[in-house]
Amino acid sequence: MTQWVYAFGGGSAEGDTSMKNLLGGKGANLAEMASLGLPVPPGFTMTTEVCTTYYKNGEQYPDDLDPQVEAGLAHIEKLTDKVFGDAENPLLVSVRSGARASMPGMMDTVLNLGLNDETVEGLAKLSGDRRFAFDSYRRFITMYADVVLGVHHHTFEDILETFKDNRGYMLDTELNAEDWETLVGRFKDAAKRELGYDFPQDPRVQLQGAIDAVFGSWMNDRAVVYRRLNDIPAAWGTAVNVQAMVFGNMGETSATGVAFTRDPSTGENTYYGEFLINAQGEDVVAGIRTPQTLTKVARENMGDEAPSMEEAMPDVYAQLAETFVSLEAHYRDMQDIEFTVERGKLWMLQTRTGKRTARAALKIAVDMAAAGQISQDEALMRVDALSLDQLLHPTLSPDAPRDIIASGLPASPGAAIGEVVFTSDEAEALKKAGHKVILVRTETSPEDIHGMHAAEAIVTARGGMTSHAAVVARGMGKPCVSGAGTIRIDLAAQEFSVMGRVVKKGETVTVDGATGHVFAGEVEMIQPELSGDFAKIMAWADEARTLGIRTNAETPLDVQTAKDFGAEGIGLCRTEHMFFEESRLGNFREMILATDKDGREAALAKILPVQTDDFAAIFRIMAKDGQSLPCTIRLLDPPLHEFLPHEEADIQTVADTLGVSARELMSRARELAETNPMLGHRGCRLGISYPEIYEMQARAIFEAQKQVASESGVTPIAEIMIPLVSSAKELEILKAAIDRIAQDVGALDYSVGTMIELPRAALRAGDIAEHAAFFSFGTNDLTQTTFGLSRDDAGRFLPDYVRAGIIEKDPFVTLDQDGVGDLISIAVERGTAVNKDLKLGICGEHGGDPASIRFCHNAGLKYVSCSPYRVPIARLAAAQAAIASKIAAH
Ligand code: ADP
Ligand code: MG
Ligand code: MG
């Protein structure tokens, strides 16, 4: 018999935190907390297998599920000493979804389930608080009708607002028992009007409806989009948690709140959170009332009037703080916690590892390692390598002039500039059209996920530090200002205003999520300082990793940036970029137009000194202060026609400057045109046809090398790389030519190797290795040629392939380990069998992708090479790969 239901509460549980896959994150951690002896309302979890079985069997539950749910209910009844559906002593429950990974977009929680016209009277009597009972009932009707029955909550909010207006009430707290009772009647009528039937009164019908809604929500559009964006497989399923209600809305000694054991924005080791007195559930997150701070220090820092929890409820606060300490010690990581206080008694409703900004991740990892709570390796594994990107980008220059439009809470750090938009669809559309946008909303909900993804930053008028916008933005690493209360959005007019000042859609603003300000126009930014925790994690990463990290760079600026970020060499210097510059293009075109070798050589002679200077500038950066870092320089790669003008107007100008006729120029361009240029006359094929081009480039490299060596006393290390080789013979011929030039110039320290970027080269790696000092896997072209898929056109249909489940990820972003990876492994094996000193690296885009880096580590490559801003990410990812394989080996 399958166990579909796992009970928890009363100091023990059937599950634990290791069972996340089965119980979902929420269920597993509720069980764990119950076993730890923490005050958790009793409940049960219906497993993710119920969900997967349900969908496998055409939306049918397993036969033996019902009795297990009944047993679960009986368990709660026993521990609470209440009875579900009983008129005198009613048990109320919450129904909560909970997948393995936390997933906005799933069904929202339903609270106070089990209330009806009879049980509400029982609850009133039991609690001695009629107002509370009817407040709970109207909350239940609203929530259940909204999330389970599909009646929009505005229906009820409108009724409430009208009621308040008529009676002259400002706040919900001014409504008395009778008022709520009246409203409950109106809510039920409204629900019936919308639904065409009575709001369900039978608690068991209510429960089944809520359970159906959770499992149903696993396949709703929002959840599907969220899963796609976050790589969560549909096959995981969600669990459902049914749990006894505890009430934060039982008056002034009751409250509800959320907390982090450390500051999720900065990583500071201080408690951080918000709470609301006499409130329930999502009131804190929904931003309906402004929450109060948790600690006195936080209140003082924010300049708040309302007392902190530490001041308002000192005893419960002390107990909560103790719980923070024990939970953090138990989970050995920062926790994100939800709690409720019912008449002075603390209840824990959720704990999970807290989402954090990159900056906080670094600080928490370093602090916990320093305190001996985790090891140095664990600290490295705790930081998401890709998230470092957040820290590598600019912040606002402190001295730059600025013009504040609005202020709110500093909900997620970082600065961004963009055009104002008001809807998520618009954000997405404009982003697709190449715009940078700032999404400005009254508040966000899970329906805004795609817009938040598209936006550079998010601004909301309502909500606190734990509002939907704030939490999601931090998770995405986007700047966010929440609760900018003075902003009034006028959707019809496509503008927002702040105390009379109007900002229209499309106007540029700057958002600073670190301070919570929104500025008019563009504010100047500065580069980040990469010291402190960042430097420490990088130093630890360098200790742990075995892969070398190089960079793909050709301009002195990029080379210097990469070196500053810790690059240990250049893995790919593309020489063609050097020809595209206006001042050089003329000579290069002259070379292309030359009809014979003499003509080409004359043109190349003019290019030689310029190329020599280019290489010297790079060598000067990489060979310095007694240290020489290797520079892999790739000889000319693209087809020549790319260098000729294509527009008619350009053709005439170019013809004039070159002193040829436009006709001559056009006919040469036609000669060079190819049907399939990427598979055409390019790479080493140019070197075979026109040896003088590669000879000039080799000469420039060697002369630059000598020049820099004599200037600085440090000899640059030149690794000359031949592109697009498919046979050993090509490399043999071209290497011989380069060796001749080397001898002629008196080259100092050089080697010749090749890119492996064609399947044939990978297969024939054995013969090729006889002539190569190194292989560098050019995985962009290798992916293209292995799949027979054009990188430039694949974008149009790859999403179909991902949706259809044919490929999991864009193979141009994350290396296709099965196919392309296989070719790499073959090349490594065959190449090293012939030449055991063969240096192995990768220089495709994949060199900066953590998953691909892990593959490179396991495949035995010596280094990865990536763009300058990816270097720190690659350093950490390489360390994580080394640690992961160490763990796997144990
Ligand atoms: P989410 O995954 O969106 O955080 P939860 O299931 O955690 O949804 O529920 C949201 C909030 O509802 C909780 O933070 C808590 O305040 C409230 N809640 C859930 N279950 C209970 C319960 N049994 N008693 C009281 N409040 C509850
Ligand atoms: Mg929720
Ligand atoms: Mg929660």
Coordinates of N, CA and C in Angstrom, one line a residue, residues 756 759-766 775 777 818-833 838 840 855 859:
I756 N 39.3 23.2 -32.2 CA 38.6 22.0 -32.6 C 37.1 22.5 -32.7
P759 N 33.2 18.6 -36.5 CA 33.2 17.2 -36.0 C 34.4 16.4 -36.6
R760 N 34.7 16.6 -37.8 CA 35.8 15.9 -38.4 C 37.1 16.1 -37.6
A761 N 37.3 17.3 -37.2 CA 38.5 17.6 -36.4 C 38.5 16.8 -35.1
A762 N 37.3 16.7 -34.5 CA 37.2 16.0 -33.2 C 37.5 14.5 -33.5
L763 N 37.0 14.0 -34.6 CA 37.2 12.6 -34.8 C 38.6 12.3 -35.2
R764 N 39.3 13.2 -36.0 CA 40.6 13.0 -36.4 C 41.7 13.6 -35.5
A765 N 41.3 13.8 -34.2 CA 42.1 14.5 -33.2 C 43.5 13.8 -33.1
G766 N 43.5 12.5 -33.3 CA 44.8 11.8 -33.2 C 45.8 12.4 -34.2
F775 N 44.8 22.1 -28.2 CA 43.4 22.2 -28.8 C 42.6 23.2 -28.0
F777 N 38.6 24.1 -27.8 CA 37.3 23.7 -28.4 C 36.5 24.9 -28.6
D818 N 25.6 15.5 -24.4 CA 25.5 14.2 -25.0 C 26.2 14.1 -26.4
G819 N 25.9 15.1 -27.2 CA 26.4 15.1 -28.6 C 27.7 15.8 -28.7
V820 N 27.7 17.2 -28.5 CA 28.9 18.0 -28.7 C 29.9 17.5 -27.6
G821 N 29.4 17.2 -26.4 CA 30.3 16.8 -25.3 C 31.0 15.5 -25.7
D822 N 30.3 14.6 -26.4 CA 30.9 13.4 -26.8 C 32.0 13.6 -27.7
L823 N 31.8 14.5 -28.7 CA 32.9 14.8 -29.6 C 34.1 15.4 -28.9
I824 N 33.8 16.2 -27.8 CA 34.9 16.8 -27.1 C 35.7 15.6 -26.4
S825 N 34.9 14.7 -25.8 CA 35.6 13.6 -25.1 C 36.4 12.8 -26.0
I826 N 35.9 12.5 -27.2 CA 36.6 11.8 -28.2 C 37.9 12.5 -28.6
A827 N 37.8 13.8 -28.8 CA 39.0 14.5 -29.2 C 40.0 14.6 -28.1
V828 N 39.6 14.7 -26.9 CA 40.5 14.7 -25.7 C 41.2 13.3 -25.7
E829 N 40.5 12.3 -25.8 CA 41.1 11.0 -25.7 C 42.0 10.7 -26.9
R830 N 41.6 11.0 -28.1 CA 42.4 10.6 -29.2 C 43.6 11.6 -29.3
G831 N 43.4 12.8 -28.9 CA 44.5 13.8 -29.0 C 45.6 13.5 -28.0
T832 N 45.2 13.3 -26.7 CA 46.2 13.0 -25.7 C 46.9 11.7 -25.9
A833 N 46.2 10.7 -26.5 CA 46.9 9.4 -26.8 C 48.1 9.6 -27.6
L838 N 49.5 17.7 -24.8 CA 48.5 18.6 -25.5 C 47.8 19.4 -24.4
L840 N 44.7 21.6 -23.3 CA 43.3 21.5 -23.7 C 42.4 22.6 -23.0
F855 N 31.1 20.4 -16.9 CA 31.4 19.4 -17.9 C 32.9 19.5 -18.3
A859 N 35.7 16.6 -18.1 CA 36.2 16.1 -19.4 C 37.8 16.2 -19.4

